[in-house]
PDB file of C-alpha atoms in Angstrom:
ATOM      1  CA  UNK A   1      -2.793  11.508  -9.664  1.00 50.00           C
ATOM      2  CA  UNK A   2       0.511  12.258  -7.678  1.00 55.00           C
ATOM      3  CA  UNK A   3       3.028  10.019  -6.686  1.00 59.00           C
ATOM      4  CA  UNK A   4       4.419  10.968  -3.747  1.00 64.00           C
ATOM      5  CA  UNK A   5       7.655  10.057  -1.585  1.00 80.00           C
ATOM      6  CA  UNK A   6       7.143   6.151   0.786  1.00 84.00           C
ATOM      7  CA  UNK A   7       5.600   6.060   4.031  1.00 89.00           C
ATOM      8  CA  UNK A   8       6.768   4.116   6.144  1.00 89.00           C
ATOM      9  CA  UNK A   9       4.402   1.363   8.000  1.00 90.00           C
ATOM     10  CA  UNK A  10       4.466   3.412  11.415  1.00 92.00           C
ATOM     11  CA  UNK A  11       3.538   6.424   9.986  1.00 92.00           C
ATOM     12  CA  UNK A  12       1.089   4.975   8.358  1.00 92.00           C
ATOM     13  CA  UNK A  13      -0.590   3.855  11.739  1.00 93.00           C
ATOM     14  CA  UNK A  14      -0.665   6.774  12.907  1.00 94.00           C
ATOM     15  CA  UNK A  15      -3.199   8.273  10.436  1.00 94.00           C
ATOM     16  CA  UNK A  16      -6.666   8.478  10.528  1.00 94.00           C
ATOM     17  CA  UNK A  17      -6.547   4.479   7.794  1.00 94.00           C
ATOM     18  CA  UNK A  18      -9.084   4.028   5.028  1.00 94.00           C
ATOM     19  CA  UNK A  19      -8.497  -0.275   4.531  1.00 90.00           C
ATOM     20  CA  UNK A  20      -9.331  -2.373   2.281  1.00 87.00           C
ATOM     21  CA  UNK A  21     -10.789  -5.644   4.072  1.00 79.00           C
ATOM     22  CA  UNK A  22     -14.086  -6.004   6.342  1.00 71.00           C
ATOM     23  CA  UNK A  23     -14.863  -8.177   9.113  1.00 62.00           C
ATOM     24  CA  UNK A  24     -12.239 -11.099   9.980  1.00 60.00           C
ATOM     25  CA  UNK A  25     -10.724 -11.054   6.856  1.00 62.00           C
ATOM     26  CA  UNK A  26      -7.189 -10.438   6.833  1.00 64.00           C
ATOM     27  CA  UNK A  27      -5.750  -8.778   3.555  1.00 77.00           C
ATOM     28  CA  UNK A  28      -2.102  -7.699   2.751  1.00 79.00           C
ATOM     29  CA  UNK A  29      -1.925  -4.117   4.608  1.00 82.00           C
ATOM     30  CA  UNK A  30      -3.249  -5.420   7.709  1.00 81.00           C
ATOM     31  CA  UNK A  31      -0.744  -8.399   7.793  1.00 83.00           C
ATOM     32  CA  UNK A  32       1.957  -5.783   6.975  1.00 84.00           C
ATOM     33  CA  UNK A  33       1.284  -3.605  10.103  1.00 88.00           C
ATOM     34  CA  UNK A  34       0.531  -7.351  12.436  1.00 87.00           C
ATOM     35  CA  UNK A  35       3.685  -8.363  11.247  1.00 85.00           C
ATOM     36  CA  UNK A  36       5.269  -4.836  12.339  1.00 87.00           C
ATOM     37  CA  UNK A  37       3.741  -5.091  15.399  1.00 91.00           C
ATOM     38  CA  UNK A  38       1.117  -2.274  14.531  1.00 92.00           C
ATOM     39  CA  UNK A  39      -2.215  -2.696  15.297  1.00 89.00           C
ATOM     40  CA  UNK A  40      -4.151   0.713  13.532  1.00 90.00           C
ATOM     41  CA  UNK A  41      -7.329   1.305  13.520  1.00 84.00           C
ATOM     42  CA  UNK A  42      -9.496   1.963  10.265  1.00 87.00           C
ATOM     43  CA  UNK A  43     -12.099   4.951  10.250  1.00 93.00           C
ATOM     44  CA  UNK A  44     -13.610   3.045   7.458  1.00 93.00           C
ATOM     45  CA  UNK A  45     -13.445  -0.373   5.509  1.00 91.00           C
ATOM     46  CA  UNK A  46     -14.870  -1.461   2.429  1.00 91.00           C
ATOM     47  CA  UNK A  47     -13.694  -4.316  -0.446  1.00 88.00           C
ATOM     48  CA  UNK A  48     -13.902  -1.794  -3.228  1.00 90.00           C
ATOM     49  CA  UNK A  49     -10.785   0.021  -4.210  1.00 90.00           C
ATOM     50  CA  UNK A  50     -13.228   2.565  -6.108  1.00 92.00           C
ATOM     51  CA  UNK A  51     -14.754   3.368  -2.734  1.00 94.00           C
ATOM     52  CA  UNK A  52     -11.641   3.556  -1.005  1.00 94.00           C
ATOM     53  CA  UNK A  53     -10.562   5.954  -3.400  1.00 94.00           C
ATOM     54  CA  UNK A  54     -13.991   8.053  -3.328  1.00 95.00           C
ATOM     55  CA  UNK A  55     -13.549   8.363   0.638  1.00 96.00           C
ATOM     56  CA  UNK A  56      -9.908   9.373   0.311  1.00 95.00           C
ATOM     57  CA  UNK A  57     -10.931  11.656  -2.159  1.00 94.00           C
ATOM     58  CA  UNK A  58     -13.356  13.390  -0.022  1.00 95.00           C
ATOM     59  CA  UNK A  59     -10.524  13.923   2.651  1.00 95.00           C
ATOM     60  CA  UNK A  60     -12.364  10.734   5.061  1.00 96.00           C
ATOM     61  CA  UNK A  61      -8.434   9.174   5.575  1.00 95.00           C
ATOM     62  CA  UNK A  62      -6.012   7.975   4.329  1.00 94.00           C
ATOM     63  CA  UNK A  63      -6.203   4.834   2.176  1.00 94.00           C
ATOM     64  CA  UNK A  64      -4.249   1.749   2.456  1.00 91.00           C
ATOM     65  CA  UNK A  65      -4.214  -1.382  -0.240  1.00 88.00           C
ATOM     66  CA  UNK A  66      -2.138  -3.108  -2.690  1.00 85.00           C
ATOM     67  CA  UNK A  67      -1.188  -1.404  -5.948  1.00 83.00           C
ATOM     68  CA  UNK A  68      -2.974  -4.254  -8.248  1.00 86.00           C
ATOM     69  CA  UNK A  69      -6.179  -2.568  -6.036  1.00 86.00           C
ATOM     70  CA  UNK A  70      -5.798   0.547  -8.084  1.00 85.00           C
ATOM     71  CA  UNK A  71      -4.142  -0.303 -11.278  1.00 85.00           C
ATOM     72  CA  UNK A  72      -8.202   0.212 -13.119  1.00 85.00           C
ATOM     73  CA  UNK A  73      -9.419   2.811 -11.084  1.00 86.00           C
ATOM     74  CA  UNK A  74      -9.775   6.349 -11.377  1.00 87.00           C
ATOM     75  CA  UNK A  75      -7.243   8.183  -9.678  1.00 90.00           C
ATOM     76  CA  UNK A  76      -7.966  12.079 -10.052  1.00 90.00           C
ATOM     77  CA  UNK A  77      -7.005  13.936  -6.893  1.00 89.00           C
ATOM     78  CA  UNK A  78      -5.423  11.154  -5.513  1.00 90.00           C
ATOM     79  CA  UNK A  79      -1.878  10.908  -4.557  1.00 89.00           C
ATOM     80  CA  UNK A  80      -0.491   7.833  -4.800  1.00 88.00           C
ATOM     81  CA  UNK A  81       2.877   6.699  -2.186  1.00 88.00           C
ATOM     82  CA  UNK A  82       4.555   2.898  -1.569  1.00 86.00           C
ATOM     83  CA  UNK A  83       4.848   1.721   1.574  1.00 85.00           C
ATOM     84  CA  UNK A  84       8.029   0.818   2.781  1.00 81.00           C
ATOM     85  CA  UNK A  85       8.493  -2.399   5.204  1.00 77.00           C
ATOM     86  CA  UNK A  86      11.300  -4.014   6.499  1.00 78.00           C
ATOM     87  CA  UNK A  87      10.986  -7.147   4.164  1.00 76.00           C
ATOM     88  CA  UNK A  88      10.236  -5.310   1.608  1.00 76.00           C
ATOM     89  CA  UNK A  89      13.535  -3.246   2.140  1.00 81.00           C
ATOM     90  CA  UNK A  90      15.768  -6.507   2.715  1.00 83.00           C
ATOM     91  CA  UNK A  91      14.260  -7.708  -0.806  1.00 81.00           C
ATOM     92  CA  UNK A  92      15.288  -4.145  -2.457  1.00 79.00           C
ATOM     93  CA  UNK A  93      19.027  -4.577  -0.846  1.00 88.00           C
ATOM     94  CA  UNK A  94      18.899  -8.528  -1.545  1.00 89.00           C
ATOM     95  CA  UNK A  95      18.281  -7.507  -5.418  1.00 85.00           C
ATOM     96  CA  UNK A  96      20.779  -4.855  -5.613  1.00 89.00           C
ATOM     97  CA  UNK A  97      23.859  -6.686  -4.202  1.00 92.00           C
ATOM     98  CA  UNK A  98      22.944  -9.768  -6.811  1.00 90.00           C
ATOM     99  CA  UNK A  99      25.565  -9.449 -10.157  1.00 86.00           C
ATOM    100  CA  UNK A 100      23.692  -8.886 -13.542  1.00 84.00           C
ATOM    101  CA  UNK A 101      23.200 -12.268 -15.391  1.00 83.00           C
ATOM    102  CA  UNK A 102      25.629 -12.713 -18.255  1.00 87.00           C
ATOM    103  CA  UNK A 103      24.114 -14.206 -21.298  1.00 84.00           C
ATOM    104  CA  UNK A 104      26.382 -16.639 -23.224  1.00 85.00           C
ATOM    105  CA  UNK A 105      28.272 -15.165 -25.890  1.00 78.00           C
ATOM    106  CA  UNK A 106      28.493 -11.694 -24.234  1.00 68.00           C
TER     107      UNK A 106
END
């Protein structure tokens, strides 16, 4: 397993999506890309992260779920990147202009 640089939501859309999710059901990535205003299609769907990972492995797509998904399975020739998303990235900046607590007697 790799990790590899973010993606960013659009670019995500524009590959060929491996999802996590069947039917109705709507699960985090989709309500990412809604809430981006993407609508991509997925080549495939399936609620096992182990099959997600077997098609990506295989070179079916790209696959797209949350990282508690994967945190079990096995990841050999996988590469792993985070997503980035615009509430996601006002959280990051939110966190990082906060002061570090003080504790008392520091």
């Amino acid at each position: 397993m790799r990790l590899a640089s973010s993606v960013s939501l659009p670019e995500l859309a524009e590959l060929p999506l491996i999802s996590i999710g069947e039917g109705t059901r709507q699960f985090e990535s989709h309500l990412a890309f809604a809430s981006a205003g993407l609508n991509p299609a997925s080549v495939f769907q399936t609620n096992q992260p182990q099959t997600l990972l077997s098609l990506v492995r295989h070179g079916l797509g790209t696959g797209v779920t949350n990282a508690l998904a994967v945190t079990r399975a096995n990841l050999d020739g996988v590469r792993l990147a985070p997503t980035r998303t615009p509430a996601l990235d006002r959280v990051v900046e939110t966190l990082r202009a906060v002061a570090p607590p003080t504790w008392p007697g520091q």
